[in-house]
mmCIF file of C-alpha atoms in Angstrom:
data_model
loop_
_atom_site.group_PDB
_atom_site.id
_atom_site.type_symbol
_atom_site.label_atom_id
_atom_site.label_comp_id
_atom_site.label_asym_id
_atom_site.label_seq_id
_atom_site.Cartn_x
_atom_site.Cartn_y
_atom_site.Cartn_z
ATOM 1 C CA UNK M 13 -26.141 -93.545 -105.226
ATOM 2 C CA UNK M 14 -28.565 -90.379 -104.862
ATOM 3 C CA UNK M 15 -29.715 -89.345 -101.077
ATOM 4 C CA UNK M 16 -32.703 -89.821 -102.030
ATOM 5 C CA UNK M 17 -32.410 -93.944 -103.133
ATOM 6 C CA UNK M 18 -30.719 -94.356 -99.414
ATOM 7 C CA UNK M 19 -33.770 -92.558 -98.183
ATOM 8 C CA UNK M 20 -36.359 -94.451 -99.927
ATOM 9 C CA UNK M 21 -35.151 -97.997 -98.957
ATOM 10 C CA UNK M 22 -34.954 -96.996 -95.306
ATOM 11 C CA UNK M 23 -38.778 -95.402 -95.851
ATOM 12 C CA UNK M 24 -40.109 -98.935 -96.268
ATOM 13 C CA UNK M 25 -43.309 -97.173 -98.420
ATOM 14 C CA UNK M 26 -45.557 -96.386 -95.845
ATOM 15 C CA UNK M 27 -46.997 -99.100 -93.279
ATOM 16 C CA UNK M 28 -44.983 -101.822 -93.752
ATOM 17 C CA UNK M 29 -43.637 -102.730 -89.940
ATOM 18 C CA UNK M 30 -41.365 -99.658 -88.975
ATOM 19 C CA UNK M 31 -38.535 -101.132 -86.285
ATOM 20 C CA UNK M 32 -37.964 -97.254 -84.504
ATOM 21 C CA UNK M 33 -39.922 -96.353 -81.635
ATOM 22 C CA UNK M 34 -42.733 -93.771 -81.969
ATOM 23 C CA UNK M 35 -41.500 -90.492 -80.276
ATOM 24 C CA UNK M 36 -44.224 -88.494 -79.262
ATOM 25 C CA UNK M 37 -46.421 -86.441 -81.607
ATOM 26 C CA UNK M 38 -49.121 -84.631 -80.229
ATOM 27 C CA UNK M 39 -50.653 -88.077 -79.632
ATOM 28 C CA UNK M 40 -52.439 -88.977 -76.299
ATOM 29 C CA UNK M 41 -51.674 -93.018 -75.643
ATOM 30 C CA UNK M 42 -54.505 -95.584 -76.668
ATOM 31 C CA UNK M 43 -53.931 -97.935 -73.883
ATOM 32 C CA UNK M 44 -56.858 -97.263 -72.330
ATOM 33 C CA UNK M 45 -60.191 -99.366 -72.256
ATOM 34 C CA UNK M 46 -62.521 -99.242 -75.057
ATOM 35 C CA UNK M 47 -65.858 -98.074 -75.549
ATOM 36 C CA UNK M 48 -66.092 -94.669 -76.120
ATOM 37 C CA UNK M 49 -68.005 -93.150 -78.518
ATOM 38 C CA UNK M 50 -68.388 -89.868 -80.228
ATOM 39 C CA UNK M 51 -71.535 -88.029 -80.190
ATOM 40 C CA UNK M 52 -71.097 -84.552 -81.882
ATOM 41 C CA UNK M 53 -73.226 -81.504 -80.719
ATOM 42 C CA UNK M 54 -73.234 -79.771 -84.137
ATOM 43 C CA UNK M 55 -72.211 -80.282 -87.711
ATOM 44 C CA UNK M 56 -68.481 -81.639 -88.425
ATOM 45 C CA UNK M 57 -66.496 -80.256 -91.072
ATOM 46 C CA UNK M 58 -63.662 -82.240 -92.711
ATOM 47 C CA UNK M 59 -61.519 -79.464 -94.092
ATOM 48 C CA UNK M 60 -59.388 -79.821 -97.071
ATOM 49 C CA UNK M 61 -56.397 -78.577 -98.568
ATOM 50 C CA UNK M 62 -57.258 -78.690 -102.232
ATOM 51 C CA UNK M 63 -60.185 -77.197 -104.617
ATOM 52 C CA UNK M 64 -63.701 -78.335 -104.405
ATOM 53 C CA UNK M 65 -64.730 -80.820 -107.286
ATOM 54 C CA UNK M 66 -61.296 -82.875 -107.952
ATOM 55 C CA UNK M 67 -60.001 -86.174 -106.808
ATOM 56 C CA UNK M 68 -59.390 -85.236 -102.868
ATOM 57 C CA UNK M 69 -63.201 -84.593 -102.955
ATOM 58 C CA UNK M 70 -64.204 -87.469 -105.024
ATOM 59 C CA UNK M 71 -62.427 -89.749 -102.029
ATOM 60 C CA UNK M 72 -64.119 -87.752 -99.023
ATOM 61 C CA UNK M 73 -67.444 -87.168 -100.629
ATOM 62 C CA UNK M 74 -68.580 -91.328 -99.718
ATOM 63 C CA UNK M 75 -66.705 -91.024 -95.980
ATOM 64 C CA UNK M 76 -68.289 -88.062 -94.989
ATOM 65 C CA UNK M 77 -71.465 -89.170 -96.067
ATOM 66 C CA UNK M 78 -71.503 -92.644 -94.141
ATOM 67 C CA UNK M 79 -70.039 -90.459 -90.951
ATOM 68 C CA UNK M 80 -73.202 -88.155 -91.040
ATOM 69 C CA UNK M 81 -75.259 -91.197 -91.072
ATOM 70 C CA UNK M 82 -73.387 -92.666 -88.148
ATOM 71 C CA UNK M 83 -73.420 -89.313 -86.270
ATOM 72 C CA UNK M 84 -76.621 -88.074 -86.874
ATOM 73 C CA UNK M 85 -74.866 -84.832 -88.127
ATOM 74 C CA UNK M 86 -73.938 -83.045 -90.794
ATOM 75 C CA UNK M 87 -70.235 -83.602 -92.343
ATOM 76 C CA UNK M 88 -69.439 -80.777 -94.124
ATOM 77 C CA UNK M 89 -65.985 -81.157 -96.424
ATOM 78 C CA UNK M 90 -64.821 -77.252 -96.040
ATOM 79 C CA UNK M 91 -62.402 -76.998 -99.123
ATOM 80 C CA UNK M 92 -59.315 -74.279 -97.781
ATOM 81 C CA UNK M 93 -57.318 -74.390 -101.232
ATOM 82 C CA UNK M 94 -53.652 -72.363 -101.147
ATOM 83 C CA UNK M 95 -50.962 -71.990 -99.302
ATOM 84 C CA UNK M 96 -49.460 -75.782 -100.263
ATOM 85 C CA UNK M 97 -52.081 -76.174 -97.957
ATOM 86 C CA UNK M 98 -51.025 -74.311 -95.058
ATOM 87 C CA UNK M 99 -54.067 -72.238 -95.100
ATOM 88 C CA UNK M 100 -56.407 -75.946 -94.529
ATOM 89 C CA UNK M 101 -53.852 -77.253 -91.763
ATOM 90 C CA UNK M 102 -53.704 -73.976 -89.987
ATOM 91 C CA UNK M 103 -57.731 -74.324 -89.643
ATOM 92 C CA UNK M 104 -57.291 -77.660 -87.814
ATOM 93 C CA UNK M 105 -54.511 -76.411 -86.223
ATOM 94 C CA UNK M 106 -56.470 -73.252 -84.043
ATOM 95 C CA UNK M 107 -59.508 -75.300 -84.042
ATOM 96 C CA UNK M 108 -60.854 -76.377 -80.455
ATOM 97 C CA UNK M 109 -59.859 -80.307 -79.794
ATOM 98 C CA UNK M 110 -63.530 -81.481 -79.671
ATOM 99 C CA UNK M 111 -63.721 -83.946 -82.779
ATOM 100 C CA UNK M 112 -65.855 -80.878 -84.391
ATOM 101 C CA UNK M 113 -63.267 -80.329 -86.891
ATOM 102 C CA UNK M 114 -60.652 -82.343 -88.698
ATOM 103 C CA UNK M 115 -58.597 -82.356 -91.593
ATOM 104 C CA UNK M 116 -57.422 -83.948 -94.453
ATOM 105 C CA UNK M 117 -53.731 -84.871 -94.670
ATOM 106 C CA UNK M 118 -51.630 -85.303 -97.697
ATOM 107 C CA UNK M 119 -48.883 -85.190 -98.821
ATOM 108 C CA UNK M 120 -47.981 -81.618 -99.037
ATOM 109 C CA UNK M 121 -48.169 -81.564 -94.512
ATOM 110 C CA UNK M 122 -45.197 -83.563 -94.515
ATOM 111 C CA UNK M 123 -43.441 -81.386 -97.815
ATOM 112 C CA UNK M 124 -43.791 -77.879 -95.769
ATOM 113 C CA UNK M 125 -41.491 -78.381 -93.214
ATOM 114 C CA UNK M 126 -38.390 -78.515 -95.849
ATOM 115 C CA UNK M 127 -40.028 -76.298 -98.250
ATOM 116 C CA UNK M 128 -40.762 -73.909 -96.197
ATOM 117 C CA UNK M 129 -39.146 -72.386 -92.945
ATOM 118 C CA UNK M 130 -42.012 -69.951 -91.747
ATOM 119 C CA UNK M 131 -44.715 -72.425 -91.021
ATOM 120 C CA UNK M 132 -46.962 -71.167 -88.549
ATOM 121 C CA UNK M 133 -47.686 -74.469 -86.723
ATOM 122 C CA UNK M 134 -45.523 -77.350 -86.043
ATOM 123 C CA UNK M 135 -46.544 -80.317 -87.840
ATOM 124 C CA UNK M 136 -45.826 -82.949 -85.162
ATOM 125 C CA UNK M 137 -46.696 -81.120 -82.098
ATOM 126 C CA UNK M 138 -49.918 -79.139 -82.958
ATOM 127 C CA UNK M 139 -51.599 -82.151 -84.798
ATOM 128 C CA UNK M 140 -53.060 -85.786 -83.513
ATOM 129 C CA UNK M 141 -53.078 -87.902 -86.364
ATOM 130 C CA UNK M 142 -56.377 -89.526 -86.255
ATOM 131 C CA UNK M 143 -56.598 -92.872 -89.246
ATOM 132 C CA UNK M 144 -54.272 -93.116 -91.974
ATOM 133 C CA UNK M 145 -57.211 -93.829 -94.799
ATOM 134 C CA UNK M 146 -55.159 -94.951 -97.250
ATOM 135 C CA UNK M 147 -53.085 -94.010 -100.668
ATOM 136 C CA UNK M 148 -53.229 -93.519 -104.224
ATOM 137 C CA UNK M 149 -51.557 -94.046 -107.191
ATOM 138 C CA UNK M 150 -50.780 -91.107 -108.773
ATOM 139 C CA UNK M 151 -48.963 -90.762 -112.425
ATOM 140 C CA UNK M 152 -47.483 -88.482 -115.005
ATOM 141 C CA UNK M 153 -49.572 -88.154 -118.063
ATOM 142 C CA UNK M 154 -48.887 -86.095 -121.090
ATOM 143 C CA UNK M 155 -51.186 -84.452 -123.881
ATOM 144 C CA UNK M 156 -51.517 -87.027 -126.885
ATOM 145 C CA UNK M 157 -50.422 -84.161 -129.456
ATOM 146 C CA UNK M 158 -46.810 -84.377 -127.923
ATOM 147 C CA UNK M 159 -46.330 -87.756 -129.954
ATOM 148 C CA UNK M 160 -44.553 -89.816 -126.922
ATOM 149 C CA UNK M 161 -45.484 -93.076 -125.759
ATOM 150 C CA UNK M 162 -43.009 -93.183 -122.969
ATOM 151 C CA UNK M 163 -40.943 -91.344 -119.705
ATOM 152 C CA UNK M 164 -37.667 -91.624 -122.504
ATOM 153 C CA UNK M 165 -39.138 -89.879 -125.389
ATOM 154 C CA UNK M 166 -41.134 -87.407 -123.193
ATOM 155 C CA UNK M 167 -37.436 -86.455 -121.623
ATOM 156 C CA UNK M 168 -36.054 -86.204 -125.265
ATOM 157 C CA UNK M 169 -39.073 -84.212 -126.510
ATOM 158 C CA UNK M 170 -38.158 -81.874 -123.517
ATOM 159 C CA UNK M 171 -34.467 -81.980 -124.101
ATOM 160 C CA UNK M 172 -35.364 -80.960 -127.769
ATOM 161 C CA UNK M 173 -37.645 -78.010 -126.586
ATOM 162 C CA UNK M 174 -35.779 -76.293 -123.660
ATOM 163 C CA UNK M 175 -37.599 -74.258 -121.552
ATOM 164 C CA UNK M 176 -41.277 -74.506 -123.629
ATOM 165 C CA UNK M 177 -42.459 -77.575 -122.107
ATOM 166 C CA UNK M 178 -44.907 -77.254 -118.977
ATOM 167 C CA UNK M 179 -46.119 -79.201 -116.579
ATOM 168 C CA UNK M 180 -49.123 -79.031 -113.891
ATOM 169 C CA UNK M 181 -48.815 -80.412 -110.344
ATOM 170 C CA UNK M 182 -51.602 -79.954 -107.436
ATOM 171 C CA UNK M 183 -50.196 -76.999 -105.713
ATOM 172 C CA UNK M 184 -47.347 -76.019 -104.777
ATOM 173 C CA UNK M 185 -45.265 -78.507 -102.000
ATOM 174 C CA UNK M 186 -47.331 -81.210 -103.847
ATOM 175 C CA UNK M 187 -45.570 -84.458 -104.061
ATOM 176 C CA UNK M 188 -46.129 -83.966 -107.538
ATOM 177 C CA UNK M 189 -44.437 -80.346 -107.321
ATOM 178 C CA UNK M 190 -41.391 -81.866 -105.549
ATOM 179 C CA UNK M 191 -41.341 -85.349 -107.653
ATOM 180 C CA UNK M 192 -41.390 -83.313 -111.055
ATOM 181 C CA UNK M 193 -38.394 -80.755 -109.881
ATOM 182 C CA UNK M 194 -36.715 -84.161 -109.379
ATOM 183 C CA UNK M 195 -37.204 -85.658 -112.861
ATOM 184 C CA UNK M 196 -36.201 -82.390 -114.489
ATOM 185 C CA UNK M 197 -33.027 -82.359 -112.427
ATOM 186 C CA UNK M 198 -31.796 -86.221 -113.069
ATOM 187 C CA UNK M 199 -33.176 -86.116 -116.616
ATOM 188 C CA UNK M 200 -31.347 -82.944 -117.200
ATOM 189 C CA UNK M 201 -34.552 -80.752 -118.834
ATOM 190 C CA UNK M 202 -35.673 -77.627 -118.149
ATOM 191 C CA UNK M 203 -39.782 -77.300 -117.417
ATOM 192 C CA UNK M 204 -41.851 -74.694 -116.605
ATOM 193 C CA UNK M 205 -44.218 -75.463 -113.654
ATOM 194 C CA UNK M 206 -47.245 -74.485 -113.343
ATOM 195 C CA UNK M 207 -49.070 -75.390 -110.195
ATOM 196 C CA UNK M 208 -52.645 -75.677 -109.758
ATOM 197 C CA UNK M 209 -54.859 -75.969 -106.275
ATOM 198 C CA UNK M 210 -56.340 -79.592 -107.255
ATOM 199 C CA UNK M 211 -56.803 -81.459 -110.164
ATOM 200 C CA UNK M 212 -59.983 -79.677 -111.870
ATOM 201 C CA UNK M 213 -57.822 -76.534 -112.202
ATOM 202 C CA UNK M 214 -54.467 -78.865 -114.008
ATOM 203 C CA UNK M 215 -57.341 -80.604 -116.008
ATOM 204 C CA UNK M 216 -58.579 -76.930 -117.256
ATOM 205 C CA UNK M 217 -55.122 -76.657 -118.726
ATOM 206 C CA UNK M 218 -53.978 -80.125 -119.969
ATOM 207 C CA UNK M 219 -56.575 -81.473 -122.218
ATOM 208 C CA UNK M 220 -56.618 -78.552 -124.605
ATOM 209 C CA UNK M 221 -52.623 -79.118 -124.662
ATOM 210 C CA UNK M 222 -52.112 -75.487 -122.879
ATOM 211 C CA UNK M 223 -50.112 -77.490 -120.226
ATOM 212 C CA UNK M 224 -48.476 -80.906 -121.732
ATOM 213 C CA UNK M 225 -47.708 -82.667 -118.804
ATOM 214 C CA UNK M 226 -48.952 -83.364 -115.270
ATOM 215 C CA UNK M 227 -49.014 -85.677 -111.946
ATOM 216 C CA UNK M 228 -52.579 -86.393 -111.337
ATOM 217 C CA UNK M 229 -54.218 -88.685 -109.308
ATOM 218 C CA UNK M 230 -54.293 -91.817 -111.797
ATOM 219 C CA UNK M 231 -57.991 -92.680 -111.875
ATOM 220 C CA UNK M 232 -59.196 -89.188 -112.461
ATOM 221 C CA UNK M 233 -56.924 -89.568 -115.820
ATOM 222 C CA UNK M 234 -58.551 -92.713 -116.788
ATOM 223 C CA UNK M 235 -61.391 -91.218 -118.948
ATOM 224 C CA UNK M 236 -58.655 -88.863 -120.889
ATOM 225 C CA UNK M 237 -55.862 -91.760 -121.277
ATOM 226 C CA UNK M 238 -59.252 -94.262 -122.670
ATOM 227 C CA UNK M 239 -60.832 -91.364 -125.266
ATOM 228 C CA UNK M 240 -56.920 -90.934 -126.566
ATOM 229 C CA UNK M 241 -56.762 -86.941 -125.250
ATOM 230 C CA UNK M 242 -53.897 -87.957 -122.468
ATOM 231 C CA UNK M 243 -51.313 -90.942 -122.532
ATOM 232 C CA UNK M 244 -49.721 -92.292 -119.206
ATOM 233 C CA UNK M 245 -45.443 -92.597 -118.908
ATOM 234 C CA UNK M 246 -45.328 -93.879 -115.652
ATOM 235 C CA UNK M 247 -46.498 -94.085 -111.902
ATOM 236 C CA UNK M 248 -44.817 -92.547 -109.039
ATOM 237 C CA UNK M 249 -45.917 -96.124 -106.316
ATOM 238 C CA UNK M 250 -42.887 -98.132 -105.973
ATOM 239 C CA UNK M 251 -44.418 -100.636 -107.873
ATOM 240 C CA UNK M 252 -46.288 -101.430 -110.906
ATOM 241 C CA UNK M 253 -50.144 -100.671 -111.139
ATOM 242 C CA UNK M 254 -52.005 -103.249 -111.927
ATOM 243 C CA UNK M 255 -54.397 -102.183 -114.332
ATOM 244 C CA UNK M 256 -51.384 -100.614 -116.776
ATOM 245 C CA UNK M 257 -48.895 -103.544 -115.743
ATOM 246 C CA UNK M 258 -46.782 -102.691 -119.223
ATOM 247 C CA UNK M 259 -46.538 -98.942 -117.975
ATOM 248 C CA UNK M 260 -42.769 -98.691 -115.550
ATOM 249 C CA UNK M 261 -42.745 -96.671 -112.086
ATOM 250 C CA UNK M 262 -40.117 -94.026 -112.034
ATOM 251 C CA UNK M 263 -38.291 -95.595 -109.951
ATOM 252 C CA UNK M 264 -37.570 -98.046 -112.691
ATOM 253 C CA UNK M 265 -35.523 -95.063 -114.634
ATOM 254 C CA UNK M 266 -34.513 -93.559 -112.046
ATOM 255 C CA UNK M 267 -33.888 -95.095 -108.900
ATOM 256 C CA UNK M 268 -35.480 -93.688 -105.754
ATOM 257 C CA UNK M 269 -37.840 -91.501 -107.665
ATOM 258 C CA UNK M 270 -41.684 -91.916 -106.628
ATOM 259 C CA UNK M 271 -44.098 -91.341 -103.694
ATOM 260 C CA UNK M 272 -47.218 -92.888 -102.783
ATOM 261 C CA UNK M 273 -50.060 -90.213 -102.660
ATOM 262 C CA UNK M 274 -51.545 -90.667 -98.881
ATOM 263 C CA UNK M 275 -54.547 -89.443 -97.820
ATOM 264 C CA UNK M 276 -55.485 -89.307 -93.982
ATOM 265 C CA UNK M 277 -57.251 -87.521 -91.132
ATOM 266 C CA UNK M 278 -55.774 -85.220 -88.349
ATOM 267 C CA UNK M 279 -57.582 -83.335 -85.557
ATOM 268 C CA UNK M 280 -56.121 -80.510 -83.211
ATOM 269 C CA UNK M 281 -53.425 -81.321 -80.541
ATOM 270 C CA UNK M 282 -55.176 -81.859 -76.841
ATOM 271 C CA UNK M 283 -57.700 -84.306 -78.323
ATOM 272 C CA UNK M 284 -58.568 -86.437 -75.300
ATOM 273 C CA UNK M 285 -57.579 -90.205 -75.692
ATOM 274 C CA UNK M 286 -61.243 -91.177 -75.650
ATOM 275 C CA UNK M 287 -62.399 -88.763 -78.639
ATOM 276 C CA UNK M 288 -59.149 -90.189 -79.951
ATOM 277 C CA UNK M 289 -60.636 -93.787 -79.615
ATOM 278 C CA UNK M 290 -63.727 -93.186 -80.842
ATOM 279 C CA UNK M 291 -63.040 -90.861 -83.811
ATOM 280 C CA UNK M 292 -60.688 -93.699 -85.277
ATOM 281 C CA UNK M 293 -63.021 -96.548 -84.621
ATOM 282 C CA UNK M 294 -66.011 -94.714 -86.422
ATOM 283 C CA UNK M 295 -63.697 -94.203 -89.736
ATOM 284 C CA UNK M 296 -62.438 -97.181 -89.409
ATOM 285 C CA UNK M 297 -66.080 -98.866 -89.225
ATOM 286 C CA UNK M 298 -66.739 -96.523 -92.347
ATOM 287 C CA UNK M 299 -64.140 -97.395 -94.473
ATOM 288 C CA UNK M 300 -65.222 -101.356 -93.764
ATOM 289 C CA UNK M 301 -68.603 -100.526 -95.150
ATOM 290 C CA UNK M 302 -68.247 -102.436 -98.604
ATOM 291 C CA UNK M 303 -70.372 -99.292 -100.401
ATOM 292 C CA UNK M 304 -67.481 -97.066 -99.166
ATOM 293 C CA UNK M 305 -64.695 -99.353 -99.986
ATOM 294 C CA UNK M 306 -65.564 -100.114 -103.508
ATOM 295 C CA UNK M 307 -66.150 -95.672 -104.132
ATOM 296 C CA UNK M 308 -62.475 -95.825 -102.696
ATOM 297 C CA UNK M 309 -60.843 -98.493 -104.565
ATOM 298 C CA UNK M 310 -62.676 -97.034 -107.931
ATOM 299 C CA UNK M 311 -60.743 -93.971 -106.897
ATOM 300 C CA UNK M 312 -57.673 -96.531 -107.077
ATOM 301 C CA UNK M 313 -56.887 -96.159 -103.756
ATOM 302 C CA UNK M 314 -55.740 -99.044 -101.198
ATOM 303 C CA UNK M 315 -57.500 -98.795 -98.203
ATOM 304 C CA UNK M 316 -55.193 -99.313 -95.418
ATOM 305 C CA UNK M 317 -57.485 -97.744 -92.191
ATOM 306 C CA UNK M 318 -53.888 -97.788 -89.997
ATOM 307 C CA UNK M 319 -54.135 -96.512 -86.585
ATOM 308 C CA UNK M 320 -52.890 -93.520 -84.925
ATOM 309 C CA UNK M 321 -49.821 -94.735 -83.492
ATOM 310 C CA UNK M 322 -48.502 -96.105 -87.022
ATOM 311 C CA UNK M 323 -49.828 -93.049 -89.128
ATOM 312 C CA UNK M 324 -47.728 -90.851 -86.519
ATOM 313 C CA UNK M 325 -44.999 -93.587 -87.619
ATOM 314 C CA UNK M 326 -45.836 -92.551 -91.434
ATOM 315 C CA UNK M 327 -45.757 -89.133 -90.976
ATOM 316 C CA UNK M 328 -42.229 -88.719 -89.618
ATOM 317 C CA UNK M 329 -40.582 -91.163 -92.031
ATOM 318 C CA UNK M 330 -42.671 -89.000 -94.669
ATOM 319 C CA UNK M 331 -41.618 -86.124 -93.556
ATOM 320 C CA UNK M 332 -37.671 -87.176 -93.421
ATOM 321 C CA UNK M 333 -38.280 -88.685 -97.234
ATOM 322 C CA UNK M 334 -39.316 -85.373 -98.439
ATOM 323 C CA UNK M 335 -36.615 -83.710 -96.598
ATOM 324 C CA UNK M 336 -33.993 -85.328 -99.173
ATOM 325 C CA UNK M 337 -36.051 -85.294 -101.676
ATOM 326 C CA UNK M 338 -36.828 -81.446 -101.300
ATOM 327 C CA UNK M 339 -33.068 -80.643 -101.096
ATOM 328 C CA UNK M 340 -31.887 -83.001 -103.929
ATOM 329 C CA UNK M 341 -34.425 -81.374 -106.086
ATOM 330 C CA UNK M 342 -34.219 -77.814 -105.282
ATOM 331 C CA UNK M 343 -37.998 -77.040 -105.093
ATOM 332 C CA UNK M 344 -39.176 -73.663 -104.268
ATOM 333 C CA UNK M 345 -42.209 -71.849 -103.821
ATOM 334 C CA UNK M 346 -42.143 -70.350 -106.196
#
């Protein structure tokens, strides 16, 4: 058995009941009396790790609009592509604790700390995880003129063709960087990886065939795997997606393979348990409005709207997934 199958069934996939205690991360306690509320003094900016235009926008487009109407301020989404991101989390990071800036977390902030040793923050000390929104099905899709229906004839296609088949992920310390470093190892192929800073960049490349393979958010595919451009091998959720019930996880050919694509939002260390409160309890009001929900779920993401104490839970089993996962693969940054 691989690390990383041992890892996986002790992750429990993301908010399912976790039995360890939650050892402190930057996170004020909520046990405090409700009743707080947030009233911003100037526009908020939600800032983001990935390019303007994709999939990451597409999800924080209908939240920030419904928490502008709420605040009676302007919620700017302040795209801070590169950097697998560090560039967006550092901006949270140095920003004042005041609610006037957050961030959006995926799943590259619990990637860095393997991938890389020189991070210039600390992930769980320098961040106060604010609502874990939810997550997203993401898959691997390949161009149509590859001839492959499935994960087994994509590998022997790539077996065939060493070292001339290329994939895209969404930046570098991506799950989808790490997760395809993994198939190549256990399927035995050699890829060339080409990493992009969101999905409008990977798109630019895969449907005129320059790239033949990618992880991408899986409804952003849907009008390319419908029109016959792109055909889907398999999702990366530990289970089976309902609307392609036929198509296998990889988990299913290779065992502890796969992620679940979480999106959230952070804020600086220091914020005070109050802003805390009220922060979480306006997104979480947001994400119950049924206009938001259903732009969400079209985005095929399940809302989940956890609360800060289990998305701090998340994060640190996330972040000691990836850990085996990083070294079992042998990702780089390059």
């Amino acid at each position: 058995m691989h690390d990383l199958d041992r890892a996986s069934t002790r992750r429990d996939w993301l908010v399912r009941a976790a039995v360890c205690s939650l050892l402190p991360v930057a996170l004020p306690t909520l046990a405090q009396p409700a009743g707080a509320a947030f009233h911003p003094t100037r526009s908020v900016r939600i800032v983001s790790p990935q390019q303007a235009g994709g999939s990451t926008d597409a999800i924080l487009r209908p939240l920030a609009g419904k928490l502008a109407e709420l605040w009676g301020q302007a919620v700017n989404i302040e795209n801070k592509p590169g950097g697998g991101s560090i560039i967006a989390t550092q901006t949270v990071v140095q920003a004042p604790p005041d609610g006037h800036t957050l961030g959006l977390a995926i799943n590259s902030l619990t990637i860095n700390p393997s991938l890389r040793s020189d991070l210039p923050y600390d992930t769980l000390s320098q961040l106060t995880p604010v609502t874990l929104i939810g997550s997203v099905t993401v898959a691997l899709v390949v161009h149509a003129s590859l001839g492959v229906d499935d994960l087994p004839g994509f590998v022997a296609y790539a077996k065939a063709k060493p070292g001339a088949v290329s994939w895209a992920s969404l930046g570098i310390g991506t799950g989808g960087h790490v997760t395809g470093e993994l198939l190549a190892r256990r399927a035995g192929i050699d890829m060339v990886h080409v990493p992009f800073s969101g999905s409008s960049g990977a798109y630019r490349e895969l449907l005129p065939g320059r790239v033949q393979a990618a992880f991408v958010v899986l409804e952003s595919a849907l009008p390319h795997l419908r029109n016959g451009t792109l055909r889907l091998l398999a999702v990366t959720d530990p289970r089976r997606n309902r609307q392609f019930p036929a198509v296998p996880t990889l988990a299913e050919h290779y065992p502890g393979l796969g992620y679940e694509g979480i999106f959230g939002i952070v804020a600086p260390a220091g914020l005070p348990p109050a802003l805390l409160r009220a922060l979480h309890a306006d997104i979480v009001k947001i994400l119950g409005d049924p206009e938001v929900r259903e732009q969400l779920e079209r985005q095929s993401m399940d809302v989940i709207a956890a609360p800060p104490q289990e998305f701090a839970q998340v994060i640190r089993r996330e972040i000691e997934h990836w850990r085996v996962a990083v070294r079992e693969s042998g990702a780089k940054l390059n």
